[in-house]
PDB file of C-alpha atoms in Angstrom:
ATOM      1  CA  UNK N1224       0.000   0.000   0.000  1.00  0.00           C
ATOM      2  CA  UNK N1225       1.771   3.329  -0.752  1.00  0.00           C
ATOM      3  CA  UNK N1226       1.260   6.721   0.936  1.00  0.00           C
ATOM      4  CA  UNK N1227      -1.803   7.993  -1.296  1.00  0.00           C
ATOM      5  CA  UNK N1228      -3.718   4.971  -0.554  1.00  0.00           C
ATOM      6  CA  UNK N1229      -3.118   4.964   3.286  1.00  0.00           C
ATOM      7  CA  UNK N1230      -4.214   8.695   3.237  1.00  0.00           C
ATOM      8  CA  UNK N1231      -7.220   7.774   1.016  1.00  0.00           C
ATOM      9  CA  UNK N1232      -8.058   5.153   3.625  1.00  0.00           C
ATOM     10  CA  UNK N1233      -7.694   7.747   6.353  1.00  0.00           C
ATOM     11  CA  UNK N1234     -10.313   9.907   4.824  1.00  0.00           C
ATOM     12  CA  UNK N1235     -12.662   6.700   3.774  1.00  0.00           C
ATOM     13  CA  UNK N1236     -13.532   6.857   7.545  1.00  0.00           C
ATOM     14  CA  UNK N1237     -12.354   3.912  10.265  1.00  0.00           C
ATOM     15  CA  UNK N1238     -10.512   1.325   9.051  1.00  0.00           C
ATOM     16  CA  UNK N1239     -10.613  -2.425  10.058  1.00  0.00           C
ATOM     17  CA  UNK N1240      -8.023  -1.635  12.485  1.00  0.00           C
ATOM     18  CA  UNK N1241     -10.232   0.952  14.091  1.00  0.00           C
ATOM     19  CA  UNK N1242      -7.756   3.926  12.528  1.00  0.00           C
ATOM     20  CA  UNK N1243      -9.157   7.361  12.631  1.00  0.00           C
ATOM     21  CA  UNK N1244     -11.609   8.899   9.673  1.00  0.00           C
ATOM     22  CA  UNK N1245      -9.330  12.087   9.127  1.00  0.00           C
ATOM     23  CA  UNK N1246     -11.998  13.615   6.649  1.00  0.00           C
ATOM     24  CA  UNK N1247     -13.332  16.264   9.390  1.00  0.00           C
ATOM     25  CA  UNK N1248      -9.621  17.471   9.672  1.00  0.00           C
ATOM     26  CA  UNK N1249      -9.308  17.748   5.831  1.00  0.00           C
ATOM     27  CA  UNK N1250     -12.658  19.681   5.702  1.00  0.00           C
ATOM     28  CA  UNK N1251     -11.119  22.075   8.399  1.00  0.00           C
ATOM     29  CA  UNK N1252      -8.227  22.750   6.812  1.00  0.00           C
ATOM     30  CA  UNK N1253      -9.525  23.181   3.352  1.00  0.00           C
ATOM     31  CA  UNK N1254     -12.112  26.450   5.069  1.00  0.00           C
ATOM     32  CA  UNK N1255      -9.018  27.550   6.548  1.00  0.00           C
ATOM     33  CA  UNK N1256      -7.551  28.209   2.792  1.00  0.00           C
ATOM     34  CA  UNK N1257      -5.545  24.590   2.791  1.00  0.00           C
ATOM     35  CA  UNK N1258      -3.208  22.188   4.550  1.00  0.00           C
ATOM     36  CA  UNK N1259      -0.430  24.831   3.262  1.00  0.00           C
ATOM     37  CA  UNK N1260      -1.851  27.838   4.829  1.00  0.00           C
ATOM     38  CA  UNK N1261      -2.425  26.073   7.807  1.00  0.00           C
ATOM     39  CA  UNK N1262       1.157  24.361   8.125  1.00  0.00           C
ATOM     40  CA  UNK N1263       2.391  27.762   7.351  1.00  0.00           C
ATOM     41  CA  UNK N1264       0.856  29.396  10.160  1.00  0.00           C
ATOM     42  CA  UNK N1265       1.625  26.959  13.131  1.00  0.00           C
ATOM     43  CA  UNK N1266       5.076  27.332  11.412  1.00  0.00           C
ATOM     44  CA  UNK N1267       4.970  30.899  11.360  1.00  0.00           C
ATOM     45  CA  UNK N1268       3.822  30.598  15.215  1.00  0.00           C
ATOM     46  CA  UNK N1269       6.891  29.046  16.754  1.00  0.00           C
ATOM     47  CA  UNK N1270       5.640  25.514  16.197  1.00  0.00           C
ATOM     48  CA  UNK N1271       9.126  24.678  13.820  1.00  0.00           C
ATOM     49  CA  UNK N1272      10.089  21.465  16.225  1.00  0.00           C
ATOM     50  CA  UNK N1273       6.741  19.946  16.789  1.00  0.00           C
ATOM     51  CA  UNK N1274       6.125  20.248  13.002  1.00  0.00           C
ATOM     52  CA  UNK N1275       9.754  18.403  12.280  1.00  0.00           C
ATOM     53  CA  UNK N1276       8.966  15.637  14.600  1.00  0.00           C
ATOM     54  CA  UNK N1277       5.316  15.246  12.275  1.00  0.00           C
ATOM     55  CA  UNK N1278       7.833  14.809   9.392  1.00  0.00           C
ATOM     56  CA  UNK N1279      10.880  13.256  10.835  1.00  0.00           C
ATOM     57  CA  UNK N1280      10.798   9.612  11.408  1.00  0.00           C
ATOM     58  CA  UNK N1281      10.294   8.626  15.165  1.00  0.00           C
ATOM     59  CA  UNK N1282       7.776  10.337  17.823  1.00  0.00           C
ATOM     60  CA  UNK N1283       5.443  12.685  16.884  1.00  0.00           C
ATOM     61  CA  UNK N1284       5.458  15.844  19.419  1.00  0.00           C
ATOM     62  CA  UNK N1285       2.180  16.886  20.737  1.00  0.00           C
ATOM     63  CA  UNK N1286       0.782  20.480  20.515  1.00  0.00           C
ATOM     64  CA  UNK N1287      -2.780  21.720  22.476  1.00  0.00           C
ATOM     65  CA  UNK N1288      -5.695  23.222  21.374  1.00  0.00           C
ATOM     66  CA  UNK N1289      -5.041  25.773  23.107  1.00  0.00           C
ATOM     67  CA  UNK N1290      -1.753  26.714  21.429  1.00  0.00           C
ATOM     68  CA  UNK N1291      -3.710  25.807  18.119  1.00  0.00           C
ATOM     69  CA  UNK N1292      -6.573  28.616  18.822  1.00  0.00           C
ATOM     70  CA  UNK N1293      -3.758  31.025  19.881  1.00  0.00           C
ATOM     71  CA  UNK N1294      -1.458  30.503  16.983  1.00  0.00           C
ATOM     72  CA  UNK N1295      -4.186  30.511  14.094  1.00  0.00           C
ATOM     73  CA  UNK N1296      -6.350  32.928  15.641  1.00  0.00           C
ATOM     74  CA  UNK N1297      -9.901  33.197  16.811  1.00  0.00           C
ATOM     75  CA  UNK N1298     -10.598  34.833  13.100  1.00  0.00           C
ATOM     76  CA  UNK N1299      -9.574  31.482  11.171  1.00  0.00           C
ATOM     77  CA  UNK N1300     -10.604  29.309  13.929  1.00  0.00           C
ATOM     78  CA  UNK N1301     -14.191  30.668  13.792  1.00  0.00           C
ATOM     79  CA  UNK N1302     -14.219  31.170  10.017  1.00  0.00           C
ATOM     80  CA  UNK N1303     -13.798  27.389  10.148  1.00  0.00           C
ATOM     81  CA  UNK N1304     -16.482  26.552  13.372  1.00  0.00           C
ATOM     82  CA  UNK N1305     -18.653  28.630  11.133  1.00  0.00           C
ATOM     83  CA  UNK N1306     -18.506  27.152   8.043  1.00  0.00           C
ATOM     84  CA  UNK N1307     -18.691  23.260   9.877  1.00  0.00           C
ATOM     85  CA  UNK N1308     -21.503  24.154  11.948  1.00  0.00           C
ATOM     86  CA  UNK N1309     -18.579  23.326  15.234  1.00  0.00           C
ATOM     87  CA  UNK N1310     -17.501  25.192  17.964  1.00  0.00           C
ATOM     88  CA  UNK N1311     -14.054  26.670  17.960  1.00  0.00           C
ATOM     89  CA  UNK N1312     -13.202  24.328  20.451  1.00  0.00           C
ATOM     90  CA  UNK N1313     -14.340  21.526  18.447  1.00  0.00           C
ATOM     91  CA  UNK N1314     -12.155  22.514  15.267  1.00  0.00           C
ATOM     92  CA  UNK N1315      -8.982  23.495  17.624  1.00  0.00           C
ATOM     93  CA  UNK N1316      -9.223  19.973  19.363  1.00  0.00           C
ATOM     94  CA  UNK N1317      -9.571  18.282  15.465  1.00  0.00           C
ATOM     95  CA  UNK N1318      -6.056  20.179  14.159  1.00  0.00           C
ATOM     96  CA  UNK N1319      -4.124  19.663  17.421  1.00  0.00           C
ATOM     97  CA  UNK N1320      -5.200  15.637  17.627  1.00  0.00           C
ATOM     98  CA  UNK N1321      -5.348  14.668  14.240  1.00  0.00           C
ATOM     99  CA  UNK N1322      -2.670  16.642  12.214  1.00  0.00           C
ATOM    100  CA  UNK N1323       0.479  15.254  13.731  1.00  0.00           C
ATOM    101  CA  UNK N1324      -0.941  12.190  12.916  1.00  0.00           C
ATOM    102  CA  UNK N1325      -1.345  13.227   9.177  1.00  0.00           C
ATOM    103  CA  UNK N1326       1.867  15.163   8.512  1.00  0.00           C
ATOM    104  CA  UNK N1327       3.499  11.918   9.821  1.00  0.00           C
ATOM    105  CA  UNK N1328       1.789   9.724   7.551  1.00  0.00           C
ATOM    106  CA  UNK N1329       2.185  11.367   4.484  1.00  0.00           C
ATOM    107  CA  UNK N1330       6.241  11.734   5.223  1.00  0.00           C
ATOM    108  CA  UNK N1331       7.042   7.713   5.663  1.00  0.00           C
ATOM    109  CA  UNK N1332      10.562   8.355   4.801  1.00  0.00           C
ATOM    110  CA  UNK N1333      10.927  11.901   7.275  1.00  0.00           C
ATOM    111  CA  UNK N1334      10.964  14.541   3.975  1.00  0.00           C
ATOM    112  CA  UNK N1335       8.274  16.878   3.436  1.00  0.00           C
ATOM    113  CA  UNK N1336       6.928  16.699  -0.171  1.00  0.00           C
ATOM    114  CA  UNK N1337       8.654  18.611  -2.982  1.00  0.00           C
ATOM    115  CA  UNK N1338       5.644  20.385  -4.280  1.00  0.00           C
ATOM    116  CA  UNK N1339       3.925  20.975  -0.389  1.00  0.00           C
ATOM    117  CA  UNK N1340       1.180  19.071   1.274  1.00  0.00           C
ATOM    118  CA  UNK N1341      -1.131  19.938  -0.268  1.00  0.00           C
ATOM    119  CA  UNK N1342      -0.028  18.543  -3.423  1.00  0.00           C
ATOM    120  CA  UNK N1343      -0.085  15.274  -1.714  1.00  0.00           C
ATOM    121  CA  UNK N1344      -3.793  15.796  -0.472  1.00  0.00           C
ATOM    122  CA  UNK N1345      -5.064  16.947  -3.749  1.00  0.00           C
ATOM    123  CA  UNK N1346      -3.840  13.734  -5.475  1.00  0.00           C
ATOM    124  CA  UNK N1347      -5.819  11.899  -3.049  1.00  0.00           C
ATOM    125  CA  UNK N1348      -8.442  13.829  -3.026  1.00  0.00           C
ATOM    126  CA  UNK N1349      -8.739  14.112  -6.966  1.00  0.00           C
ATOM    127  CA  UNK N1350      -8.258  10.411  -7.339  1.00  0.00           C
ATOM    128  CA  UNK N1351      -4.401  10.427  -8.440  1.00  0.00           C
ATOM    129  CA  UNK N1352      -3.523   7.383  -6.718  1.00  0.00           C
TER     130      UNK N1352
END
C-alpha cells in the first residue's frame, strides 16, 4: 500500500483496524484556505520542532488546542467553526489531535513533499492514486 492509498483510507472513515476517519480534519483545513496555509501558520507561530517531529521519522510531538486557537487565531478558527456548523473548540481539538498524525503519515521516509502538502492531499483527493 503506498502513501496515497493509506491517506485515502484515512479519509474513507475507520478502518478495520479501528484507525481514525481524518476527513473532518481535511474539511477544516480546506475552510481555513488549505493544509499549506495552515502548516504555514503553526510554522509561522513558533511551532518549527513539533512540526519536524510530524515529518521526521520517530515520535510525533504533541501540541494543544489551546496553542492551536492562539497561533491561528480566533478569526480562522471561527471562520472554520462557522462554516462546519462546530464550535471553535471543536475545530482546535480536530487540528491539534489529528494533524500530527497526518503530517506523519504522508512523510514515511521523514521529507516533506517537494511540491507541499497539499499537493499530496489533492492527489488523493482528486483520485491520483
Amino acid at each position: 500500500m503506498n502513501i496515497l492509498d493509506m491517506i485515502g483510507g484515512a479519509l474513507g472513515g475507520v478502518g478495520a483496524g479501528g484507525s481514525t476517519n481524518y476527513g473532518q480534519l481535511f474539511e477544516v483545513v480546506q475552510s481555513m484556505g488549505g493544509l499549506d496555509a495552515v502548516m504555514d501558520q503553526l510554522r509561522a507561530g513558533g511551532l518549527n520542532d513539533q512540526i519536524g517531529s510530524w515529518i521526521a521519522q520517530g515520535a510525533n510531538q504533541a501540541i494543544t488546542p489551546d496553542r492551536v486557537r492562539a497561533i491561528l487565531g480566533d478569526g480562522m478558527i471561527g471562520r472554520a467553526a462557522q462554516q462546519m456548523g462546530l464550535s471553535p473548540e471543536r475545530i482546535a481539538e480536530i487540528i491539534a489531535q489529528q494533524l500530527p498524525a497526518v503530517i506523519d503519515m504522508m512523510t514515511p521516509d521523514g521529507s516533506a513533499p517537494g511540491g507541499g502538502f497539499g499537493s499530496i492531499l489533492g492527489q488523493v483527493l482528486g483520485g491520483g492514486r
